[in-house]
CSV table of C-alpha atoms in Angstrom, one decimal:
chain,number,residue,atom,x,y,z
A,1,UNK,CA,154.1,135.9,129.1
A,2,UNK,CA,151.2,133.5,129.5
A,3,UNK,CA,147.6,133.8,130.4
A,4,UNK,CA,147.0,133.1,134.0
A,5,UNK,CA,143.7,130.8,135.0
A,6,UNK,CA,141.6,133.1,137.6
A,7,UNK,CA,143.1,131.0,140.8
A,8,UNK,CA,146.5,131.1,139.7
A,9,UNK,CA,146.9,134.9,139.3
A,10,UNK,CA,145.8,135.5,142.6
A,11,UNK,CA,148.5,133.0,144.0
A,12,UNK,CA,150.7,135.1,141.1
A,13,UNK,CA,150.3,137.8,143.4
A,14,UNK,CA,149.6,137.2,146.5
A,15,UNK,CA,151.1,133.5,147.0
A,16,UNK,CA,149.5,130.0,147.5
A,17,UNK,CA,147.1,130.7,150.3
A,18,UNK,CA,144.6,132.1,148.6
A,19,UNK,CA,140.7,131.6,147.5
A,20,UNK,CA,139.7,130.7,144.5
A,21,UNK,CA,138.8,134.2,142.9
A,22,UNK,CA,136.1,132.7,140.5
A,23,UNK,CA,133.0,131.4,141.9
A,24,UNK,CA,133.4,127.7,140.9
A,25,UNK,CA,130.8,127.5,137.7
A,26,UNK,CA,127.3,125.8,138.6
A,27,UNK,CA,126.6,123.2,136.3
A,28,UNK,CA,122.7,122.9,136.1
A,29,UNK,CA,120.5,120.6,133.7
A,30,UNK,CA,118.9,122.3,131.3
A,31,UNK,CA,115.7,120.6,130.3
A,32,UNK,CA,113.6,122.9,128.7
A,33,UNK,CA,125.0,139.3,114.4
A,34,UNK,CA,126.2,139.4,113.6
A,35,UNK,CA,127.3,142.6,115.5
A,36,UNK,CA,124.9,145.0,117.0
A,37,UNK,CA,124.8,147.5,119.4
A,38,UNK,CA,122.4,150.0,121.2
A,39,UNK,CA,122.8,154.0,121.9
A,40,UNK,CA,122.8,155.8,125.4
A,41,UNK,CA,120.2,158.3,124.8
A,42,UNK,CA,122.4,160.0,128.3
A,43,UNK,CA,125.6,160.6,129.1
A,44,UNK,CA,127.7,158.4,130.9
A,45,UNK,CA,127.6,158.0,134.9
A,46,UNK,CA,130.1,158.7,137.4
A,47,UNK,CA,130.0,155.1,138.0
A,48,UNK,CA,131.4,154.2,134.7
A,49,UNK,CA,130.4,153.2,131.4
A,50,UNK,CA,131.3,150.4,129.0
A,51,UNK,CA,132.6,151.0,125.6
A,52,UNK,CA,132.7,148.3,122.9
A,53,UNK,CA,133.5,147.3,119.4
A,54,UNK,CA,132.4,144.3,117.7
A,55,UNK,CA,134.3,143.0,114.6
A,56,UNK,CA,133.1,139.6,112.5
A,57,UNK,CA,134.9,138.0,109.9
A,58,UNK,CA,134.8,135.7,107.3
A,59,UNK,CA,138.1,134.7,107.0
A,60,UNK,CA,140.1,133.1,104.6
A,61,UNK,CA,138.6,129.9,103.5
A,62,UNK,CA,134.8,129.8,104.7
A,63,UNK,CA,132.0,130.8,102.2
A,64,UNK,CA,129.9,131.7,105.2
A,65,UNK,CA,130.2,133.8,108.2
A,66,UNK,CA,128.6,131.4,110.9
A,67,UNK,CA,130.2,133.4,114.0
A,68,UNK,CA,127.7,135.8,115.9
A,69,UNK,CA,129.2,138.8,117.6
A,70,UNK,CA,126.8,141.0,120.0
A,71,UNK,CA,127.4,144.1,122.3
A,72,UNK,CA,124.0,145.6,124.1
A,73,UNK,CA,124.0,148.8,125.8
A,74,UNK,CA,120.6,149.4,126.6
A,75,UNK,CA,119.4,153.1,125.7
A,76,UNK,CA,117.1,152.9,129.0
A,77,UNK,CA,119.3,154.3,131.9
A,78,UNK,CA,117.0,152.6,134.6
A,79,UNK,CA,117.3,149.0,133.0
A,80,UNK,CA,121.0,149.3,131.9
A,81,UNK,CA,121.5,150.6,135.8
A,82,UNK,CA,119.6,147.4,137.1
A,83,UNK,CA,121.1,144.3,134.6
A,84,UNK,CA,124.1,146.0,132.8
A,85,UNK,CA,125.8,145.3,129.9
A,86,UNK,CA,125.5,142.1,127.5
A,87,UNK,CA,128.4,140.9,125.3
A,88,UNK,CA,128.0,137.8,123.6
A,89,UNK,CA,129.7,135.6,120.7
A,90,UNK,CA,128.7,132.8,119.4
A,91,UNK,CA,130.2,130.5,117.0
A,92,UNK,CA,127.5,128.3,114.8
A,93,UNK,CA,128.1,124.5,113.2
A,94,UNK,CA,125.8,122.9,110.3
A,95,UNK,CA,125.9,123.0,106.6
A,96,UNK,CA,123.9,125.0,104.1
A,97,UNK,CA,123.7,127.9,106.5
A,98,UNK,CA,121.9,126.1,109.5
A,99,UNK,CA,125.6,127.3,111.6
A,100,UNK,CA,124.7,131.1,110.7
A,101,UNK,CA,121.1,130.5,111.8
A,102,UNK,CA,122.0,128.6,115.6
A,103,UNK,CA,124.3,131.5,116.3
A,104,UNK,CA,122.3,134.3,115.3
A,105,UNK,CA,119.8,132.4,117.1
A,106,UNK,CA,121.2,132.2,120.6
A,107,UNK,CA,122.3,135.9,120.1
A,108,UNK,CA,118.7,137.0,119.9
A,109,UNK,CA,117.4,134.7,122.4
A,110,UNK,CA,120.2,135.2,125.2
A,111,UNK,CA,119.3,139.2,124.8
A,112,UNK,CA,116.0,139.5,124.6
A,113,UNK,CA,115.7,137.2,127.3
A,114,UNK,CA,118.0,138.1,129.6
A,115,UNK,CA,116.6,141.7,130.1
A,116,UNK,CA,113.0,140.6,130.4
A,117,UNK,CA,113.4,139.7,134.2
A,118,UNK,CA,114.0,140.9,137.2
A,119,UNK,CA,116.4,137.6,138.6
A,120,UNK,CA,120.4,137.9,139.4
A,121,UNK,CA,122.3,138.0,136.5
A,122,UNK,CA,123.0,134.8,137.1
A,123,UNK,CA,119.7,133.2,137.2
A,124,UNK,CA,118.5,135.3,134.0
A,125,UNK,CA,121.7,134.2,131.6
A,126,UNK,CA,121.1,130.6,132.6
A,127,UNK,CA,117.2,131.4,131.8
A,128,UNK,CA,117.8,132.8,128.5
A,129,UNK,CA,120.8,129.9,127.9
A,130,UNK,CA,117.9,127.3,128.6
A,131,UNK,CA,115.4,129.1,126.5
A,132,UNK,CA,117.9,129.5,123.8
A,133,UNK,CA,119.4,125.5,123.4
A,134,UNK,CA,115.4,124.3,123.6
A,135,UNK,CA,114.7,126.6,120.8
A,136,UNK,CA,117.7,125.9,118.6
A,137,UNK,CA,117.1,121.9,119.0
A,138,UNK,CA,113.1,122.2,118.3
A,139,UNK,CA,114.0,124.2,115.2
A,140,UNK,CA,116.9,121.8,114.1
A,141,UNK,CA,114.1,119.1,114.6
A,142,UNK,CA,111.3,120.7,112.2
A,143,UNK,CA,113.1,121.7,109.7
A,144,UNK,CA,115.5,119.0,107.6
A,145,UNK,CA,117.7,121.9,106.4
A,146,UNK,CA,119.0,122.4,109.7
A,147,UNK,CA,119.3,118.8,111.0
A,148,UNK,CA,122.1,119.0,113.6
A,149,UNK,CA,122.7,122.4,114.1
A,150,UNK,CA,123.9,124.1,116.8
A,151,UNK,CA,126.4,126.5,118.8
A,152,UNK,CA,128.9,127.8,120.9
A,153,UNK,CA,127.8,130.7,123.2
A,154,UNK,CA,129.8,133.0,125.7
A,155,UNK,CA,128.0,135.6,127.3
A,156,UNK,CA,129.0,138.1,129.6
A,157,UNK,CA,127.2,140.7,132.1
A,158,UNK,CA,129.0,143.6,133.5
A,159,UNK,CA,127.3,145.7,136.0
A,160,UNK,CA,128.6,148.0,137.9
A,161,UNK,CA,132.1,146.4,138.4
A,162,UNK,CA,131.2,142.9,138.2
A,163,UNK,CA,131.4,140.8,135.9
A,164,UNK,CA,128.8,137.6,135.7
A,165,UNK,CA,129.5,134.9,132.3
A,166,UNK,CA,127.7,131.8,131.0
A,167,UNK,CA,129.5,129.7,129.0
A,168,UNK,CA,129.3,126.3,126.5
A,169,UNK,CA,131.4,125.5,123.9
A,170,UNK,CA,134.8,126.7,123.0
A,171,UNK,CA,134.3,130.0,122.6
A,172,UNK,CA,136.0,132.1,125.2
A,173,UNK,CA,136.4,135.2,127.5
A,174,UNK,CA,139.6,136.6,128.8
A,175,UNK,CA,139.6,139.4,131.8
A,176,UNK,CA,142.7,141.6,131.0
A,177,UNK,CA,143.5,143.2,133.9
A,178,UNK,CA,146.7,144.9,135.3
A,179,UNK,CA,149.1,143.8,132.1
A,180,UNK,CA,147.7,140.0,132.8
A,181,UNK,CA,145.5,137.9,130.7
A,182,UNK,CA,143.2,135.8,132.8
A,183,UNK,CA,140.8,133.3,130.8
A,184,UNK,CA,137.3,133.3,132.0
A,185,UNK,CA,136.0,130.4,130.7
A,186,UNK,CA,137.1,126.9,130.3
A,187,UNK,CA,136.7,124.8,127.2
A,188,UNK,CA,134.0,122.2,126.2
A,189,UNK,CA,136.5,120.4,124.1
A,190,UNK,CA,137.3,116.8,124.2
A,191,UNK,CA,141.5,117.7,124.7
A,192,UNK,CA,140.5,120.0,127.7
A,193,UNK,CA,138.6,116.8,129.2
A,194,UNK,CA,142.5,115.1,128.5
A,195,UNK,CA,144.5,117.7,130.2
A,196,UNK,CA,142.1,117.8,133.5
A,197,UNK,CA,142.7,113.9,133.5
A,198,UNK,CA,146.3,114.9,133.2
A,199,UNK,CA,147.0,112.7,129.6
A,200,UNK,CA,147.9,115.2,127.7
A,201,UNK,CA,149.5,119.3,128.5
A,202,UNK,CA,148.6,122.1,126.5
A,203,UNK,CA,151.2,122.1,123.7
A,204,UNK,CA,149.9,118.8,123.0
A,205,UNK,CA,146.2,119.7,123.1
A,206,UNK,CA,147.2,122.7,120.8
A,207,UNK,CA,148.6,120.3,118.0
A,208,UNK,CA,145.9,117.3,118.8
A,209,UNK,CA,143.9,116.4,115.6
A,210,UNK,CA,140.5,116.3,117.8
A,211,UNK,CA,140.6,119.7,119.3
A,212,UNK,CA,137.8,121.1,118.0
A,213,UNK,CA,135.7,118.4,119.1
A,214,UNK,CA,133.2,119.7,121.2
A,215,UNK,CA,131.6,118.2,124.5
A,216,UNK,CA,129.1,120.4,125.2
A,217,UNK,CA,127.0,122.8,122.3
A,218,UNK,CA,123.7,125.0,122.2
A,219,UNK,CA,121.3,123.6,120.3
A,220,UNK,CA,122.5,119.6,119.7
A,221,UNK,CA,120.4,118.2,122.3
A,222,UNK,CA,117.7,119.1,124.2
A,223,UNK,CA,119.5,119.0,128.0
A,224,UNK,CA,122.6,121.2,128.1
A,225,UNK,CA,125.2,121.7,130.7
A,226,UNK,CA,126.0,125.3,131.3
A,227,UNK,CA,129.0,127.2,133.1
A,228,UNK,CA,127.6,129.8,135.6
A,229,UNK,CA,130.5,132.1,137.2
A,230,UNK,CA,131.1,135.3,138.7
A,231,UNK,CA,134.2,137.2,138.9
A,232,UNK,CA,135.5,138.3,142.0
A,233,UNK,CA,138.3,140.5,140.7
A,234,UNK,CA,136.4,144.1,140.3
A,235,UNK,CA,136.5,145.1,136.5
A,236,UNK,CA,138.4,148.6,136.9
A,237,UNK,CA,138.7,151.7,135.2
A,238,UNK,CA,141.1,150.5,132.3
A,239,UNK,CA,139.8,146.9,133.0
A,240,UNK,CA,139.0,145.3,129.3
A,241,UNK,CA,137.2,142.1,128.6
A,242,UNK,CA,138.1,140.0,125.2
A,243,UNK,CA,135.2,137.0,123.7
A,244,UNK,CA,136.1,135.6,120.7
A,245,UNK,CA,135.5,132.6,118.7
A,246,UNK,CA,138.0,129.7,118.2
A,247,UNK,CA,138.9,131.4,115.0
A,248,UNK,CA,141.0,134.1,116.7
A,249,UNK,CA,142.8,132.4,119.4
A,250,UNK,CA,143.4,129.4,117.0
A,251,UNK,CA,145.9,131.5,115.4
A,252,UNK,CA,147.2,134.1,118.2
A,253,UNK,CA,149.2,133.3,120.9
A,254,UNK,CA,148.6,134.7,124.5
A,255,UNK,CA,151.5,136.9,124.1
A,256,UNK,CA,150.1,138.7,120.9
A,257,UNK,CA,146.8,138.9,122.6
A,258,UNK,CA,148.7,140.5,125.5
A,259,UNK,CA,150.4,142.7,123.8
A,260,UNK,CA,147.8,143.8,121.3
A,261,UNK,CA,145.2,144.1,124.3
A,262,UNK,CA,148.0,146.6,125.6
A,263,UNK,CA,147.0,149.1,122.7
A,264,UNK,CA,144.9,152.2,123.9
A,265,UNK,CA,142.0,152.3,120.7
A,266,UNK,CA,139.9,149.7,120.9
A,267,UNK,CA,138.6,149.4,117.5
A,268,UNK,CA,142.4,149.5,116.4
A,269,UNK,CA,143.1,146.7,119.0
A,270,UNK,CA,139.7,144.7,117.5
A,271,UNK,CA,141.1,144.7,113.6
A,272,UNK,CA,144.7,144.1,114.4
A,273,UNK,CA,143.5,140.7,116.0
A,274,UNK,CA,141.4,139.7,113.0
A,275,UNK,CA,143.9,140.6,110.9
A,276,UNK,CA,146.4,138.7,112.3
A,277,UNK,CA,144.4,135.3,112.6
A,278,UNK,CA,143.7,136.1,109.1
A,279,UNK,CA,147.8,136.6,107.9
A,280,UNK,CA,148.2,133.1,109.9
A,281,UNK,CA,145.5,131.0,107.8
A,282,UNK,CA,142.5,132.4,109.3
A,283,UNK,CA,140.6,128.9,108.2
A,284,UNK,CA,137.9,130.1,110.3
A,285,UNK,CA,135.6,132.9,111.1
A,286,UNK,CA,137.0,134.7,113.1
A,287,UNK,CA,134.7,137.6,115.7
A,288,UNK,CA,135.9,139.6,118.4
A,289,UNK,CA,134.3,141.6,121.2
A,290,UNK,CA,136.5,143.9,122.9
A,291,UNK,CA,135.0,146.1,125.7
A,292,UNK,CA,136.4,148.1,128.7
A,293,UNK,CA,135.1,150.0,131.9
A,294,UNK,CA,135.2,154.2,131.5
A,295,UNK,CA,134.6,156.7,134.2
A,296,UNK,CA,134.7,159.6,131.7
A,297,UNK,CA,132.1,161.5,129.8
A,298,UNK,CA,133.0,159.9,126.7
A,299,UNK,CA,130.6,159.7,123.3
A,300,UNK,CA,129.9,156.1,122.8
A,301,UNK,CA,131.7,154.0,119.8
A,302,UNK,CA,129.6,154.6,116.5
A,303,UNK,CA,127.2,152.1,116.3
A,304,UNK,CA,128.2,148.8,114.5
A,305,UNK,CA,126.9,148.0,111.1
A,306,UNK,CA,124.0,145.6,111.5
A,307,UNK,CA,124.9,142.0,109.6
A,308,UNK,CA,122.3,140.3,111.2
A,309,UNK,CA,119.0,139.6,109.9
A,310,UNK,CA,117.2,137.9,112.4
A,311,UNK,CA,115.0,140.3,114.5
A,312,UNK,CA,116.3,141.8,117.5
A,313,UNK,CA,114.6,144.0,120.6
A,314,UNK,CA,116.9,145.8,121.9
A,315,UNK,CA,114.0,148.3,124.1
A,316,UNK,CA,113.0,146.1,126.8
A,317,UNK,CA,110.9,146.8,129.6
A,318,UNK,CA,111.4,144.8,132.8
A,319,UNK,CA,107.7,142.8,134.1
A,320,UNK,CA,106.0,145.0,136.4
A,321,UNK,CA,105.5,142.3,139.2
């Protein structure tokens, strides 16, 4: 089994003469923790709920965990009804912590400000995105510590059942959806810029000594290129969505993800991943956030331990305009 792009499992099941199912990402000029997660202070609505587990890792080799890991599930009914759910990861570079402080950095900046407006999902991630890469590159700029730093960032909306991402680096979100894995966001790498060009397939890229360079980062410079896209499949009951950083699908294959993703307990599903990019090398950090769409009264997952010490809002109140 392999995971399908979001064009190709449409024509998987319905044939060649088909639209594209993802809205083709916007790229706009930007020129402007490590796991948390919120309580519903009510129950779920019929119209379904999300539930979420977050799981950061060290690895094997690093000294440092420079991977960010965020789910937000607003305890304000009215707000989460309006923008939804956030899930973010974000996967930091930089010596002598300055990776550790870009990722916890976009993390905080994506979510506060992407619930501070009233704009289309769209419109606020590639807000808070903007906001987020100025900030990271002014701080990387006053501070010689952090010379250079930046990050990978992949965030994710769901409301209602859509599903809205923005996207640069290498980090990446999968849509698993009727026993198919269907990658949400394409690389910034400098081998995914090979295979478009058609030079190079992707059992070369996998094996190419340059395929963690990355073409686009938070934080590096101070006019970013961002992926905008919206989902048209409808995340379903049973539905579940997958971000991770490099350091996961480095080491699994699609056909472990598959199968794991398969599994009915999430938090299960979450540590069998890590553990296995660990028993492979796990080199790298490795963070997962694993989610999926209820319509049952279920309790919430316990809330995740918070890693992250860079403060983080999580009450927002939308602008009275």
């Amino acid at each position: 089994m392999r995971a399908y792009t979001m064009r190709n499992f449409l024509k998987h099941l319905f044939g060649k003469n088909v639209k594209p199912v993802l809205s083709e990402p916007t790229r706009e000029e930007v020129t402007t923790a490590t796991s948390i997660e919120t309580e519903p202070t009510t129950p779920p609505t019929a119209t379904g709920d999300l539930n979420a587990v977050v799981v950061s890792d060290i690895g094997n080799v690093r000294k440092n965990n420079e991977d960010t890991g965020l789910f937000v599930r607003l305890a304000d009914e009215g707000i989460r009804r309006f923008k939804g759910y956030l899930l973010l990861v974000a996967d930091g570079m930089g010596g002598h912590l300055a990776g550790e402080i870009a990722s916890q950095m976009a993390a905080e900046i994506v979510s506060r400000e992407y619930f501070q407006h009233r704009d289309t999902a769209e419109k606020s991630l590639m807000r808070a995105f903007q906001l987020a890469n100025r900030q990271i590159y002014d701080e990387s700029h006053q501070h010689e510590t952090f010379r250079g730093m930046g990050t990978t960032c992949t965030a994710v909306v769901v409301h209602n059942e859509q599903i809205v991402f923005a996207h640069v680096g290498d980090s990446r979100a999968y849509l698993f959806k009727n026993g198919q894995l269907i990658q949400l966001t394409e690389d910034h790498t400098y081998v995914q810029e090979l295979i478009k060009k058609g030079e190079i397939d992707e059992a070369t890229a996998a094996r190419h000594p340059e395929r963690n360079v990355l073409t686009q980062a938070m934080g590096t410079k101070p006019d970013l290129r961002v992926d905008i896209g919206r989902c048209i499949l409808p995340f379903d009951p049973g539905d579940r969505l997958l971000l991770c950083s490099d350091g996961l699908y480095e080491y699994c294959r699609e056909d472990d993800l598959i199968r794991l993703l398969q599994q009915e307990s999430l938090p299960n599903v979450a540590a069998e991943l890590v553990q296995m990019a660990k028993n492979r090398g796990g080199h790298d950090n490795i963070t997962v956030v694993l989610a999926e769409r209820t319509t049952t009264s279920v309790q919430p997952p316990p809330r995740e331990t918070r890693e992250i010490e860079v403060p983080i809002t999580l009450d927002y109140e939308l602008p009275h305009e």
